[in-house]
mmCIF file with all atom_site columns, C-alpha atoms in Angstrom:
data_model
loop_
_atom_site.group_PDB
_atom_site.id
_atom_site.type_symbol
_atom_site.label_atom_id
_atom_site.label_alt_id
_atom_site.label_comp_id
_atom_site.label_asym_id
_atom_site.label_entity_id
_atom_site.label_seq_id
_atom_site.pdbx_PDB_ins_code
_atom_site.Cartn_x
_atom_site.Cartn_y
_atom_site.Cartn_z
_atom_site.occupancy
_atom_site.B_iso_or_equiv
_atom_site.pdbx_formal_charge
_atom_site.auth_seq_id
_atom_site.auth_comp_id
_atom_site.auth_asym_id
_atom_site.auth_atom_id
_atom_site.pdbx_PDB_model_num
ATOM 1   C CA . UNK W 1 1   ? 97.417  155.055 163.673 1.00 0.00 ? 1   UNK W CA 1
ATOM 2   C CA . UNK W 1 2   ? 101.027 154.227 164.665 1.00 0.00 ? 2   UNK W CA 1
ATOM 3   C CA . UNK W 1 3   ? 103.480 157.697 164.395 1.00 0.00 ? 3   UNK W CA 1
ATOM 4   C CA . UNK W 1 4   ? 106.853 157.692 163.967 1.00 0.00 ? 4   UNK W CA 1
ATOM 5   C CA . UNK W 1 5   ? 108.488 154.553 165.532 1.00 0.00 ? 5   UNK W CA 1
ATOM 6   C CA . UNK W 1 6   ? 112.233 154.583 166.788 1.00 0.00 ? 6   UNK W CA 1
ATOM 7   C CA . UNK W 1 7   ? 114.459 152.124 168.463 1.00 0.00 ? 7   UNK W CA 1
ATOM 8   C CA . UNK W 1 8   ? 115.996 151.344 170.353 1.00 0.00 ? 8   UNK W CA 1
ATOM 9   C CA . UNK W 1 9   ? 114.800 154.210 172.963 1.00 0.00 ? 9   UNK W CA 1
ATOM 10  C CA . UNK W 1 10  ? 118.181 153.748 175.224 1.00 0.00 ? 10  UNK W CA 1
ATOM 11  C CA . UNK W 1 11  ? 121.383 152.843 174.278 1.00 0.00 ? 11  UNK W CA 1
ATOM 12  C CA . UNK W 1 12  ? 124.188 152.911 176.340 1.00 0.00 ? 12  UNK W CA 1
ATOM 13  C CA . UNK W 1 13  ? 127.512 151.836 174.658 1.00 0.00 ? 13  UNK W CA 1
ATOM 14  C CA . UNK W 1 14  ? 131.508 152.191 175.305 1.00 0.00 ? 14  UNK W CA 1
ATOM 15  C CA . UNK W 1 15  ? 133.499 154.224 173.214 1.00 0.00 ? 15  UNK W CA 1
ATOM 16  C CA . UNK W 1 16  ? 134.564 152.850 169.981 1.00 0.00 ? 16  UNK W CA 1
ATOM 17  C CA . UNK W 1 17  ? 131.476 150.586 169.563 1.00 0.00 ? 17  UNK W CA 1
ATOM 18  C CA . UNK W 1 18  ? 129.355 150.810 166.741 1.00 0.00 ? 18  UNK W CA 1
ATOM 19  C CA . UNK W 1 19  ? 125.937 152.304 167.094 1.00 0.00 ? 19  UNK W CA 1
ATOM 20  C CA . UNK W 1 20  ? 123.033 151.816 164.728 1.00 0.00 ? 20  UNK W CA 1
ATOM 21  C CA . UNK W 1 21  ? 119.928 153.719 165.395 1.00 0.00 ? 21  UNK W CA 1
ATOM 22  C CA . UNK W 1 22  ? 116.586 152.830 163.591 1.00 0.00 ? 22  UNK W CA 1
ATOM 23  C CA . UNK W 1 23  ? 113.404 154.693 162.283 1.00 0.00 ? 23  UNK W CA 1
ATOM 24  C CA . UNK W 1 24  ? 109.967 153.621 160.465 1.00 0.00 ? 24  UNK W CA 1
ATOM 25  C CA . UNK W 1 25  ? 108.311 156.752 159.024 1.00 0.00 ? 25  UNK W CA 1
ATOM 26  C CA . UNK W 1 26  ? 104.578 157.247 158.988 1.00 0.00 ? 26  UNK W CA 1
ATOM 27  C CA . UNK W 1 27  ? 103.432 155.392 156.171 1.00 0.00 ? 27  UNK W CA 1
ATOM 28  C CA . UNK W 1 28  ? 102.739 157.876 152.931 1.00 0.00 ? 28  UNK W CA 1
ATOM 29  C CA . UNK W 1 29  ? 105.017 160.236 154.482 1.00 0.00 ? 29  UNK W CA 1
ATOM 30  C CA . UNK W 1 30  ? 107.810 161.263 151.459 1.00 0.00 ? 30  UNK W CA 1
ATOM 31  C CA . UNK W 1 31  ? 110.346 163.041 153.901 1.00 0.00 ? 31  UNK W CA 1
ATOM 32  C CA . UNK W 1 32  ? 112.490 161.340 156.540 1.00 0.00 ? 32  UNK W CA 1
ATOM 33  C CA . UNK W 1 33  ? 114.811 163.764 159.122 1.00 0.00 ? 33  UNK W CA 1
ATOM 34  C CA . UNK W 1 34  ? 117.232 162.739 161.698 1.00 0.00 ? 34  UNK W CA 1
ATOM 35  C CA . UNK W 1 35  ? 117.833 165.441 164.161 1.00 0.00 ? 35  UNK W CA 1
ATOM 36  C CA . UNK W 1 36  ? 120.154 165.501 167.183 1.00 0.00 ? 36  UNK W CA 1
ATOM 37  C CA . UNK W 1 37  ? 119.395 167.249 170.506 1.00 0.00 ? 37  UNK W CA 1
ATOM 38  C CA . UNK W 1 38  ? 121.724 168.270 173.132 1.00 0.00 ? 38  UNK W CA 1
ATOM 39  C CA . UNK W 1 39  ? 121.527 170.833 175.945 1.00 0.00 ? 39  UNK W CA 1
ATOM 40  C CA . UNK W 1 40  ? 124.503 172.820 174.631 1.00 0.00 ? 40  UNK W CA 1
ATOM 41  C CA . UNK W 1 41  ? 123.260 173.021 170.639 1.00 0.00 ? 41  UNK W CA 1
ATOM 42  C CA . UNK W 1 42  ? 119.581 172.640 170.823 1.00 0.00 ? 42  UNK W CA 1
ATOM 43  C CA . UNK W 1 43  ? 117.676 170.718 167.863 1.00 0.00 ? 43  UNK W CA 1
ATOM 44  C CA . UNK W 1 44  ? 120.327 169.811 165.190 1.00 0.00 ? 44  UNK W CA 1
ATOM 45  C CA . UNK W 1 45  ? 119.278 168.709 161.792 1.00 0.00 ? 45  UNK W CA 1
ATOM 46  C CA . UNK W 1 46  ? 121.859 166.053 160.592 1.00 0.00 ? 46  UNK W CA 1
ATOM 47  C CA . UNK W 1 47  ? 120.697 164.670 157.509 1.00 0.00 ? 47  UNK W CA 1
ATOM 48  C CA . UNK W 1 48  ? 117.241 164.638 155.554 1.00 0.00 ? 48  UNK W CA 1
ATOM 49  C CA . UNK W 1 49  ? 115.613 162.382 152.589 1.00 0.00 ? 49  UNK W CA 1
ATOM 50  C CA . UNK W 1 50  ? 113.154 163.000 150.266 1.00 0.00 ? 50  UNK W CA 1
ATOM 51  C CA . UNK W 1 51  ? 111.805 159.946 148.399 1.00 0.00 ? 51  UNK W CA 1
ATOM 52  C CA . UNK W 1 52  ? 114.333 157.630 150.012 1.00 0.00 ? 52  UNK W CA 1
ATOM 53  C CA . UNK W 1 53  ? 117.155 160.059 148.464 1.00 0.00 ? 53  UNK W CA 1
ATOM 54  C CA . UNK W 1 54  ? 119.400 161.943 150.686 1.00 0.00 ? 54  UNK W CA 1
ATOM 55  C CA . UNK W 1 55  ? 118.995 166.058 150.141 1.00 0.00 ? 55  UNK W CA 1
ATOM 56  C CA . UNK W 1 56  ? 120.862 167.464 152.750 1.00 0.00 ? 56  UNK W CA 1
ATOM 57  C CA . UNK W 1 57  ? 123.645 165.669 154.809 1.00 0.00 ? 57  UNK W CA 1
ATOM 58  C CA . UNK W 1 58  ? 125.641 169.107 155.455 1.00 0.00 ? 58  UNK W CA 1
ATOM 59  C CA . UNK W 1 59  ? 124.672 168.988 159.503 1.00 0.00 ? 59  UNK W CA 1
ATOM 60  C CA . UNK W 1 60  ? 126.402 165.338 159.434 1.00 0.00 ? 60  UNK W CA 1
ATOM 61  C CA . UNK W 1 61  ? 129.233 165.987 162.174 1.00 0.00 ? 61  UNK W CA 1
ATOM 62  C CA . UNK W 1 62  ? 131.859 163.587 160.534 1.00 0.00 ? 62  UNK W CA 1
ATOM 63  C CA . UNK W 1 63  ? 132.732 160.794 158.488 1.00 0.00 ? 63  UNK W CA 1
ATOM 64  C CA . UNK W 1 64  ? 131.911 158.444 161.788 1.00 0.00 ? 64  UNK W CA 1
ATOM 65  C CA . UNK W 1 65  ? 128.151 159.111 161.038 1.00 0.00 ? 65  UNK W CA 1
ATOM 66  C CA . UNK W 1 66  ? 126.310 157.710 157.858 1.00 0.00 ? 66  UNK W CA 1
ATOM 67  C CA . UNK W 1 67  ? 122.337 157.179 157.462 1.00 0.00 ? 67  UNK W CA 1
ATOM 68  C CA . UNK W 1 68  ? 120.847 155.128 154.930 1.00 0.00 ? 68  UNK W CA 1
ATOM 69  C CA . UNK W 1 69  ? 117.016 154.695 153.727 1.00 0.00 ? 69  UNK W CA 1
ATOM 70  C CA . UNK W 1 70  ? 116.945 151.572 152.016 1.00 0.00 ? 70  UNK W CA 1
ATOM 71  C CA . UNK W 1 71  ? 112.810 151.765 151.429 1.00 0.00 ? 71  UNK W CA 1
ATOM 72  C CA . UNK W 1 72  ? 110.125 154.208 152.318 1.00 0.00 ? 72  UNK W CA 1
ATOM 73  C CA . UNK W 1 73  ? 109.597 152.328 155.426 1.00 0.00 ? 73  UNK W CA 1
ATOM 74  C CA . UNK W 1 74  ? 112.886 152.359 157.159 1.00 0.00 ? 74  UNK W CA 1
ATOM 75  C CA . UNK W 1 75  ? 115.809 154.155 158.052 1.00 0.00 ? 75  UNK W CA 1
ATOM 76  C CA . UNK W 1 76  ? 119.349 153.833 159.853 1.00 0.00 ? 76  UNK W CA 1
ATOM 77  C CA . UNK W 1 77  ? 121.575 156.278 161.621 1.00 0.00 ? 77  UNK W CA 1
ATOM 78  C CA . UNK W 1 78  ? 124.915 154.727 162.184 1.00 0.00 ? 78  UNK W CA 1
ATOM 79  C CA . UNK W 1 79  ? 127.962 155.950 164.260 1.00 0.00 ? 79  UNK W CA 1
ATOM 80  C CA . UNK W 1 80  ? 131.136 154.204 164.058 1.00 0.00 ? 80  UNK W CA 1
ATOM 81  C CA . UNK W 1 81  ? 133.096 154.420 165.996 1.00 0.00 ? 81  UNK W CA 1
ATOM 82  C CA . UNK W 1 82  ? 130.949 156.415 168.963 1.00 0.00 ? 82  UNK W CA 1
ATOM 83  C CA . UNK W 1 83  ? 132.639 158.753 170.990 1.00 0.00 ? 83  UNK W CA 1
ATOM 84  C CA . UNK W 1 84  ? 131.485 160.332 174.383 1.00 0.00 ? 84  UNK W CA 1
ATOM 85  C CA . UNK W 1 85  ? 130.334 163.450 172.923 1.00 0.00 ? 85  UNK W CA 1
ATOM 86  C CA . UNK W 1 86  ? 127.836 161.738 170.799 1.00 0.00 ? 86  UNK W CA 1
ATOM 87  C CA . UNK W 1 87  ? 126.047 161.437 173.566 1.00 0.00 ? 87  UNK W CA 1
ATOM 88  C CA . UNK W 1 88  ? 122.642 163.186 172.942 1.00 0.00 ? 88  UNK W CA 1
ATOM 89  C CA . UNK W 1 89  ? 118.960 162.146 171.878 1.00 0.00 ? 89  UNK W CA 1
ATOM 90  C CA . UNK W 1 90  ? 118.268 161.602 168.423 1.00 0.00 ? 90  UNK W CA 1
ATOM 91  C CA . UNK W 1 91  ? 115.217 162.210 166.733 1.00 0.00 ? 91  UNK W CA 1
ATOM 92  C CA . UNK W 1 92  ? 113.683 160.654 163.712 1.00 0.00 ? 92  UNK W CA 1
ATOM 93  C CA . UNK W 1 93  ? 110.872 162.677 162.261 1.00 0.00 ? 93  UNK W CA 1
ATOM 94  C CA . UNK W 1 94  ? 108.602 162.551 158.966 1.00 0.00 ? 94  UNK W CA 1
ATOM 95  C CA . UNK W 1 95  ? 106.319 164.413 157.002 1.00 0.00 ? 95  UNK W CA 1
ATOM 96  C CA . UNK W 1 96  ? 104.620 164.727 153.695 1.00 0.00 ? 96  UNK W CA 1
ATOM 97  C CA . UNK W 1 97  ? 106.934 166.806 152.339 1.00 0.00 ? 97  UNK W CA 1
ATOM 98  C CA . UNK W 1 98  ? 110.058 168.968 153.305 1.00 0.00 ? 98  UNK W CA 1
ATOM 99  C CA . UNK W 1 99  ? 108.452 172.048 154.252 1.00 0.00 ? 99  UNK W CA 1
ATOM 100 C CA . UNK W 1 100 ? 105.344 170.484 155.870 1.00 0.00 ? 100 UNK W CA 1
ATOM 101 C CA . UNK W 1 101 ? 104.502 169.422 159.095 1.00 0.00 ? 101 UNK W CA 1
ATOM 102 C CA . UNK W 1 102 ? 107.226 167.022 161.067 1.00 0.00 ? 102 UNK W CA 1
ATOM 103 C CA . UNK W 1 103 ? 106.032 164.167 162.956 1.00 0.00 ? 103 UNK W CA 1
ATOM 104 C CA . UNK W 1 104 ? 108.789 163.414 165.301 1.00 0.00 ? 104 UNK W CA 1
ATOM 105 C CA . UNK W 1 105 ? 109.159 159.728 167.114 1.00 0.00 ? 105 UNK W CA 1
ATOM 106 C CA . UNK W 1 106 ? 110.123 159.747 170.917 1.00 0.00 ? 106 UNK W CA 1
ATOM 107 C CA . UNK W 1 107 ? 113.783 159.342 170.406 1.00 0.00 ? 107 UNK W CA 1
ATOM 108 C CA . UNK W 1 108 ? 116.662 157.119 171.121 1.00 0.00 ? 108 UNK W CA 1
ATOM 109 C CA . UNK W 1 109 ? 118.673 158.498 173.749 1.00 0.00 ? 109 UNK W CA 1
ATOM 110 C CA . UNK W 1 110 ? 122.155 157.177 173.474 1.00 0.00 ? 110 UNK W CA 1
ATOM 111 C CA . UNK W 1 111 ? 125.023 157.363 176.158 1.00 0.00 ? 111 UNK W CA 1
ATOM 112 C CA . UNK W 1 112 ? 128.372 156.701 174.979 1.00 0.00 ? 112 UNK W CA 1
ATOM 113 C CA . UNK W 1 113 ? 130.770 156.027 178.155 1.00 0.00 ? 113 UNK W CA 1
ATOM 114 C CA . UNK K 2 1   ? 119.923 183.864 155.902 1.00 0.00 ? 1   UNK K CA 1
ATOM 115 C CA . UNK K 2 2   ? 118.598 180.409 157.200 1.00 0.00 ? 2   UNK K CA 1
ATOM 116 C CA . UNK K 2 3   ? 118.816 181.354 160.942 1.00 0.00 ? 3   UNK K CA 1
ATOM 117 C CA . UNK K 2 4   ? 115.726 181.671 163.121 1.00 0.00 ? 4   UNK K CA 1
ATOM 118 C CA . UNK K 2 5   ? 116.702 183.510 166.514 1.00 0.00 ? 5   UNK K CA 1
ATOM 119 C CA . UNK K 2 6   ? 114.677 182.443 169.262 1.00 0.00 ? 6   UNK K CA 1
ATOM 120 C CA . UNK K 2 7   ? 114.332 184.218 172.883 1.00 0.00 ? 7   UNK K CA 1
ATOM 121 C CA . UNK K 2 8   ? 114.347 183.801 175.862 1.00 0.00 ? 8   UNK K CA 1
ATOM 122 C CA . UNK K 2 9   ? 116.171 180.578 176.259 1.00 0.00 ? 9   UNK K CA 1
ATOM 123 C CA . UNK K 2 10  ? 114.138 180.054 179.561 1.00 0.00 ? 10  UNK K CA 1
ATOM 124 C CA . UNK K 2 11  ? 111.486 181.587 180.928 1.00 0.00 ? 11  UNK K CA 1
ATOM 125 C CA . UNK K 2 12  ? 109.642 181.012 184.230 1.00 0.00 ? 12  UNK K CA 1
ATOM 126 C CA . UNK K 2 13  ? 105.965 182.482 184.858 1.00 0.00 ? 13  UNK K CA 1
ATOM 127 C CA . UNK K 2 14  ? 103.276 181.799 187.550 1.00 0.00 ? 14  UNK K CA 1
ATOM 128 C CA . UNK K 2 15  ? 99.929  180.123 186.914 1.00 0.00 ? 15  UNK K CA 1
ATOM 129 C CA . UNK K 2 16  ? 97.749  182.254 185.103 1.00 0.00 ? 16  UNK K CA 1
ATOM 130 C CA . UNK K 2 17  ? 100.535 184.467 183.579 1.00 0.00 ? 17  UNK K CA 1
ATOM 131 C CA . UNK K 2 18  ? 100.924 185.359 180.051 1.00 0.00 ? 18  UNK K CA 1
ATOM 132 C CA . UNK K 2 19  ? 104.330 183.903 178.666 1.00 0.00 ? 19  UNK K CA 1
ATOM 133 C CA . UNK K 2 20  ? 106.009 185.141 175.502 1.00 0.00 ? 20  UNK K CA 1
ATOM 134 C CA . UNK K 2 21  ? 108.497 183.652 173.567 1.00 0.00 ? 21  UNK K CA 1
ATOM 135 C CA . UNK K 2 22  ? 109.974 185.411 170.314 1.00 0.00 ? 22  UNK K CA 1
ATOM 136 C CA . UNK K 2 23  ? 111.645 184.803 167.303 1.00 0.00 ? 23  UNK K CA 1
ATOM 137 C CA . UNK K 2 24  ? 113.453 186.683 164.458 1.00 0.00 ? 24  UNK K CA 1
ATOM 138 C CA . UNK K 2 25  ? 114.275 185.643 161.216 1.00 0.00 ? 25  UNK K CA 1
ATOM 139 C CA . UNK K 2 26  ? 116.495 187.313 158.221 1.00 0.00 ? 26  UNK K CA 1
ATOM 140 C CA . UNK K 2 27  ? 114.970 185.155 155.250 1.00 0.00 ? 27  UNK K CA 1
ATOM 141 C CA . UNK K 2 28  ? 112.367 187.308 153.556 1.00 0.00 ? 28  UNK K CA 1
ATOM 142 C CA . UNK K 2 29  ? 111.404 184.091 151.437 1.00 0.00 ? 29  UNK K CA 1
ATOM 143 C CA . UNK K 2 30  ? 110.269 182.419 153.911 1.00 0.00 ? 30  UNK K CA 1
ATOM 144 C CA . UNK K 2 31  ? 106.374 181.990 153.893 1.00 0.00 ? 31  UNK K CA 1
ATOM 145 C CA . UNK K 2 32  ? 105.507 179.303 156.687 1.00 0.00 ? 32  UNK K CA 1
ATOM 146 C CA . UNK K 2 33  ? 106.264 179.872 160.440 1.00 0.00 ? 33  UNK K CA 1
ATOM 147 C CA . UNK K 2 34  ? 105.358 177.026 163.180 1.00 0.00 ? 34  UNK K CA 1
ATOM 148 C CA . UNK K 2 35  ? 105.545 176.706 166.669 1.00 0.00 ? 35  UNK K CA 1
ATOM 149 C CA . UNK K 2 36  ? 106.350 173.249 168.265 1.00 0.00 ? 36  UNK K CA 1
ATOM 150 C CA . UNK K 2 37  ? 105.820 171.996 171.780 1.00 0.00 ? 37  UNK K CA 1
ATOM 151 C CA . UNK K 2 38  ? 107.957 169.349 173.189 1.00 0.00 ? 38  UNK K CA 1
ATOM 152 C CA . UNK K 2 39  ? 107.395 167.964 176.589 1.00 0.00 ? 39  UNK K CA 1
ATOM 153 C CA . UNK K 2 40  ? 110.159 165.874 178.634 1.00 0.00 ? 40  UNK K CA 1
ATOM 154 C CA . UNK K 2 41  ? 110.711 162.668 177.173 1.00 0.00 ? 41  UNK K CA 1
ATOM 155 C CA . UNK K 2 42  ? 108.861 163.229 174.268 1.00 0.00 ? 42  UNK K CA 1
ATOM 156 C CA . UNK K 2 43  ? 109.617 164.254 170.360 1.00 0.00 ? 43  UNK K CA 1
ATOM 157 C CA . UNK K 2 44  ? 108.530 167.965 169.169 1.00 0.00 ? 44  UNK K CA 1
ATOM 158 C CA . UNK K 2 45  ? 104.868 167.836 168.014 1.00 0.00 ? 45  UNK K CA 1
ATOM 159 C CA . UNK K 2 46  ? 103.411 171.064 166.014 1.00 0.00 ? 46  UNK K CA 1
ATOM 160 C CA . UNK K 2 47  ? 101.322 173.366 168.294 1.00 0.00 ? 47  UNK K CA 1
ATOM 161 C CA . UNK K 2 48  ? 100.228 175.963 165.960 1.00 0.00 ? 48  UNK K CA 1
ATOM 162 C CA . UNK K 2 49  ? 101.352 177.887 162.808 1.00 0.00 ? 49  UNK K CA 1
ATOM 163 C CA . UNK K 2 50  ? 101.049 180.921 160.813 1.00 0.00 ? 50  UNK K CA 1
ATOM 164 C CA . UNK K 2 51  ? 101.702 182.263 157.513 1.00 0.00 ? 51  UNK K CA 1
ATOM 165 C CA . UNK K 2 52  ? 102.595 185.900 156.463 1.00 0.00 ? 52  UNK K CA 1
ATOM 166 C CA . UNK K 2 53  ? 99.170  186.802 154.925 1.00 0.00 ? 53  UNK K CA 1
ATOM 167 C CA . UNK K 2 54  ? 98.173  187.306 158.573 1.00 0.00 ? 54  UNK K CA 1
ATOM 168 C CA . UNK K 2 55  ? 99.292  189.002 161.645 1.00 0.00 ? 55  UNK K CA 1
ATOM 169 C CA . UNK K 2 56  ? 97.734  186.890 164.194 1.00 0.00 ? 56  UNK K CA 1
ATOM 170 C CA . UNK K 2 57  ? 96.283  183.402 165.055 1.00 0.00 ? 57  UNK K CA 1
ATOM 171 C CA . UNK K 2 58  ? 94.777  182.224 167.710 1.00 0.00 ? 58  UNK K CA 1
ATOM 172 C CA . UNK K 2 59  ? 94.082  178.308 168.498 1.00 0.00 ? 59  UNK K CA 1
ATOM 173 C CA . UNK K 2 60  ? 92.605  177.982 172.383 1.00 0.00 ? 60  UNK K CA 1
ATOM 174 C CA . UNK K 2 61  ? 94.974  179.719 174.611 1.00 0.00 ? 61  UNK K CA 1
ATOM 175 C CA . UNK K 2 62  ? 97.821  179.996 171.941 1.00 0.00 ? 62  UNK K CA 1
ATOM 176 C CA . UNK K 2 63  ? 98.451  183.100 169.787 1.00 0.00 ? 63  UNK K CA 1
ATOM 177 C CA . UNK K 2 64  ? 101.196 183.671 167.404 1.00 0.00 ? 64  UNK K CA 1
ATOM 178 C CA . UNK K 2 65  ? 101.618 187.218 166.499 1.00 0.00 ? 65  UNK K CA 1
ATOM 179 C CA . UNK K 2 66  ? 103.484 188.288 163.095 1.00 0.00 ? 66  UNK K CA 1
ATOM 180 C CA . UNK K 2 67  ? 105.072 191.143 162.173 1.00 0.00 ? 67  UNK K CA 1
ATOM 181 C CA . UNK K 2 68  ? 106.354 190.845 158.485 1.00 0.00 ? 68  UNK K CA 1
ATOM 182 C CA . UNK K 2 69  ? 108.128 194.114 158.246 1.00 0.00 ? 69  UNK K CA 1
ATOM 183 C CA . UNK K 2 70  ? 110.015 193.531 161.739 1.00 0.00 ? 70  UNK K CA 1
ATOM 184 C CA . UNK K 2 71  ? 110.564 190.038 160.557 1.00 0.00 ? 71  UNK K CA 1
ATOM 185 C CA . UNK K 2 72  ? 109.556 188.595 163.948 1.00 0.00 ? 72  UNK K CA 1
ATOM 186 C CA . UNK K 2 73  ? 107.287 186.678 165.066 1.00 0.00 ? 73  UNK K CA 1
ATOM 187 C CA . UNK K 2 74  ? 106.059 185.576 168.902 1.00 0.00 ? 74  UNK K CA 1
ATOM 188 C CA . UNK K 2 75  ? 104.064 182.991 170.947 1.00 0.00 ? 75  UNK K CA 1
ATOM 189 C CA . UNK K 2 76  ? 101.919 184.130 173.560 1.00 0.00 ? 76  UNK K CA 1
ATOM 190 C CA . UNK K 2 77  ? 100.435 181.625 176.049 1.00 0.00 ? 77  UNK K CA 1
ATOM 191 C CA . UNK K 2 78  ? 96.931  182.943 177.361 1.00 0.00 ? 78  UNK K CA 1
ATOM 192 C CA . UNK K 2 79  ? 96.359  181.930 181.029 1.00 0.00 ? 79  UNK K CA 1
ATOM 193 C CA . UNK K 2 80  ? 99.358  179.561 181.430 1.00 0.00 ? 80  UNK K CA 1
ATOM 194 C CA . UNK K 2 81  ? 98.870  176.441 182.986 1.00 0.00 ? 81  UNK K CA 1
ATOM 195 C CA . UNK K 2 82  ? 101.548 174.196 184.641 1.00 0.00 ? 82  UNK K CA 1
ATOM 196 C CA . UNK K 2 83  ? 100.786 171.553 181.884 1.00 0.00 ? 83  UNK K CA 1
ATOM 197 C CA . UNK K 2 84  ? 102.187 174.321 179.541 1.00 0.00 ? 84  UNK K CA 1
ATOM 198 C CA . UNK K 2 85  ? 105.538 173.584 181.010 1.00 0.00 ? 85  UNK K CA 1
ATOM 199 C CA . UNK K 2 86  ? 107.464 172.301 177.951 1.00 0.00 ? 86  UNK K CA 1
ATOM 200 C CA . UNK K 2 87  ? 110.464 172.998 175.777 1.00 0.00 ? 87  UNK K CA 1
ATOM 201 C CA . UNK K 2 88  ? 109.127 175.859 172.924 1.00 0.00 ? 88  UNK K CA 1
ATOM 202 C CA . UNK K 2 89  ? 110.707 175.856 169.310 1.00 0.00 ? 89  UNK K CA 1
ATOM 203 C CA . UNK K 2 90  ? 109.635 178.169 166.284 1.00 0.00 ? 90  UNK K CA 1
ATOM 204 C CA . UNK K 2 91  ? 110.527 177.580 162.871 1.00 0.00 ? 91  UNK K CA 1
ATOM 205 C CA . UNK K 2 92  ? 110.646 178.753 159.550 1.00 0.00 ? 92  UNK K CA 1
ATOM 206 C CA . UNK K 2 93  ? 110.614 177.352 155.786 1.00 0.00 ? 93  UNK K CA 1
ATOM 207 C CA . UNK K 2 94  ? 109.791 178.374 152.430 1.00 0.00 ? 94  UNK K CA 1
ATOM 208 C CA . UNK K 2 95  ? 106.860 176.473 152.125 1.00 0.00 ? 95  UNK K CA 1
ATOM 209 C CA . UNK K 2 96  ? 105.910 176.925 148.392 1.00 0.00 ? 96  UNK K CA 1
ATOM 210 C CA . UNK K 2 97  ? 109.511 175.971 147.283 1.00 0.00 ? 97  UNK K CA 1
ATOM 211 C CA . UNK K 2 98  ? 109.449 173.043 149.543 1.00 0.00 ? 98  UNK K CA 1
ATOM 212 C CA . UNK K 2 99  ? 112.472 173.685 151.460 1.00 0.00 ? 99  UNK K CA 1
ATOM 213 C CA . UNK K 2 100 ? 112.931 172.204 155.033 1.00 0.00 ? 100 UNK K CA 1
ATOM 214 C CA . UNK K 2 101 ? 112.313 173.945 158.725 1.00 0.00 ? 101 UNK K CA 1
ATOM 215 C CA . UNK K 2 102 ? 114.975 175.787 160.269 1.00 0.00 ? 102 UNK K CA 1
ATOM 216 C CA . UNK K 2 103 ? 114.184 175.933 163.862 1.00 0.00 ? 103 UNK K CA 1
ATOM 217 C CA . UNK K 2 104 ? 114.754 178.282 166.664 1.00 0.00 ? 104 UNK K CA 1
ATOM 218 C CA . UNK K 2 105 ? 117.063 177.114 169.594 1.00 0.00 ? 105 UNK K CA 1
ATOM 219 C CA . UNK K 2 106 ? 114.109 176.668 171.875 1.00 0.00 ? 106 UNK K CA 1
ATOM 220 C CA . UNK K 2 107 ? 112.689 178.174 174.938 1.00 0.00 ? 107 UNK K CA 1
ATOM 221 C CA . UNK K 2 108 ? 112.277 176.265 178.057 1.00 0.00 ? 108 UNK K CA 1
ATOM 222 C CA . UNK K 2 109 ? 109.044 177.531 179.846 1.00 0.00 ? 109 UNK K CA 1
ATOM 223 C CA . UNK K 2 110 ? 108.053 176.424 183.274 1.00 0.00 ? 110 UNK K CA 1
ATOM 224 C CA . UNK K 2 111 ? 104.648 177.476 184.853 1.00 0.00 ? 111 UNK K CA 1
ATOM 225 C CA . UNK K 2 112 ? 104.626 177.214 188.579 1.00 0.00 ? 112 UNK K CA 1
ATOM 226 C CA . UNK K 2 113 ? 101.514 176.487 190.530 1.00 0.00 ? 113 UNK K CA 1
#
């Protein structure tokens, strides 16, 4: 059974470029989360969706970040324009419900030069 | 009130030692306390979880101790092995109300051979 699938696994881009990260949650899960992990700040929740609806986006750093979930099987996190301080590992996770066990993908490592 | 404080930030033990990682929370409404384990290059994965109706839970070499009055819980790893070297995150949520997990800052554990 496939877990949470993220793409790309690695992305290197230049400052100012648009970055799009993709996530396919586990089939049947109703909640989807985007996290950012850095050495300095640990694991930060950026946004989460329940039944495809954004519930809490208070963790989104600024207007350069946006996330969508057009259907139950796909979500994107977009950064436009990207900056070097956005360099991090971005994780997508899904769950049956917001408070339940989270199943994480393997992450997308973003490097902005 | 949503914070979960975790310590220590890093921990080094010898094989066979018993590392202990501590977490403290403020929100007395929290009713679900999981621990996640993350290996390098992977996403976090659920290790063990406890609810406040019990003071201790064991799964193999991993034990959670829970002190409701002190609002603290801890992870003990018995007979630690080099393969246990990973980053450990505690978390908490109000499971009954469906709120999302709040993660601690993480502890990087190294078990030397």
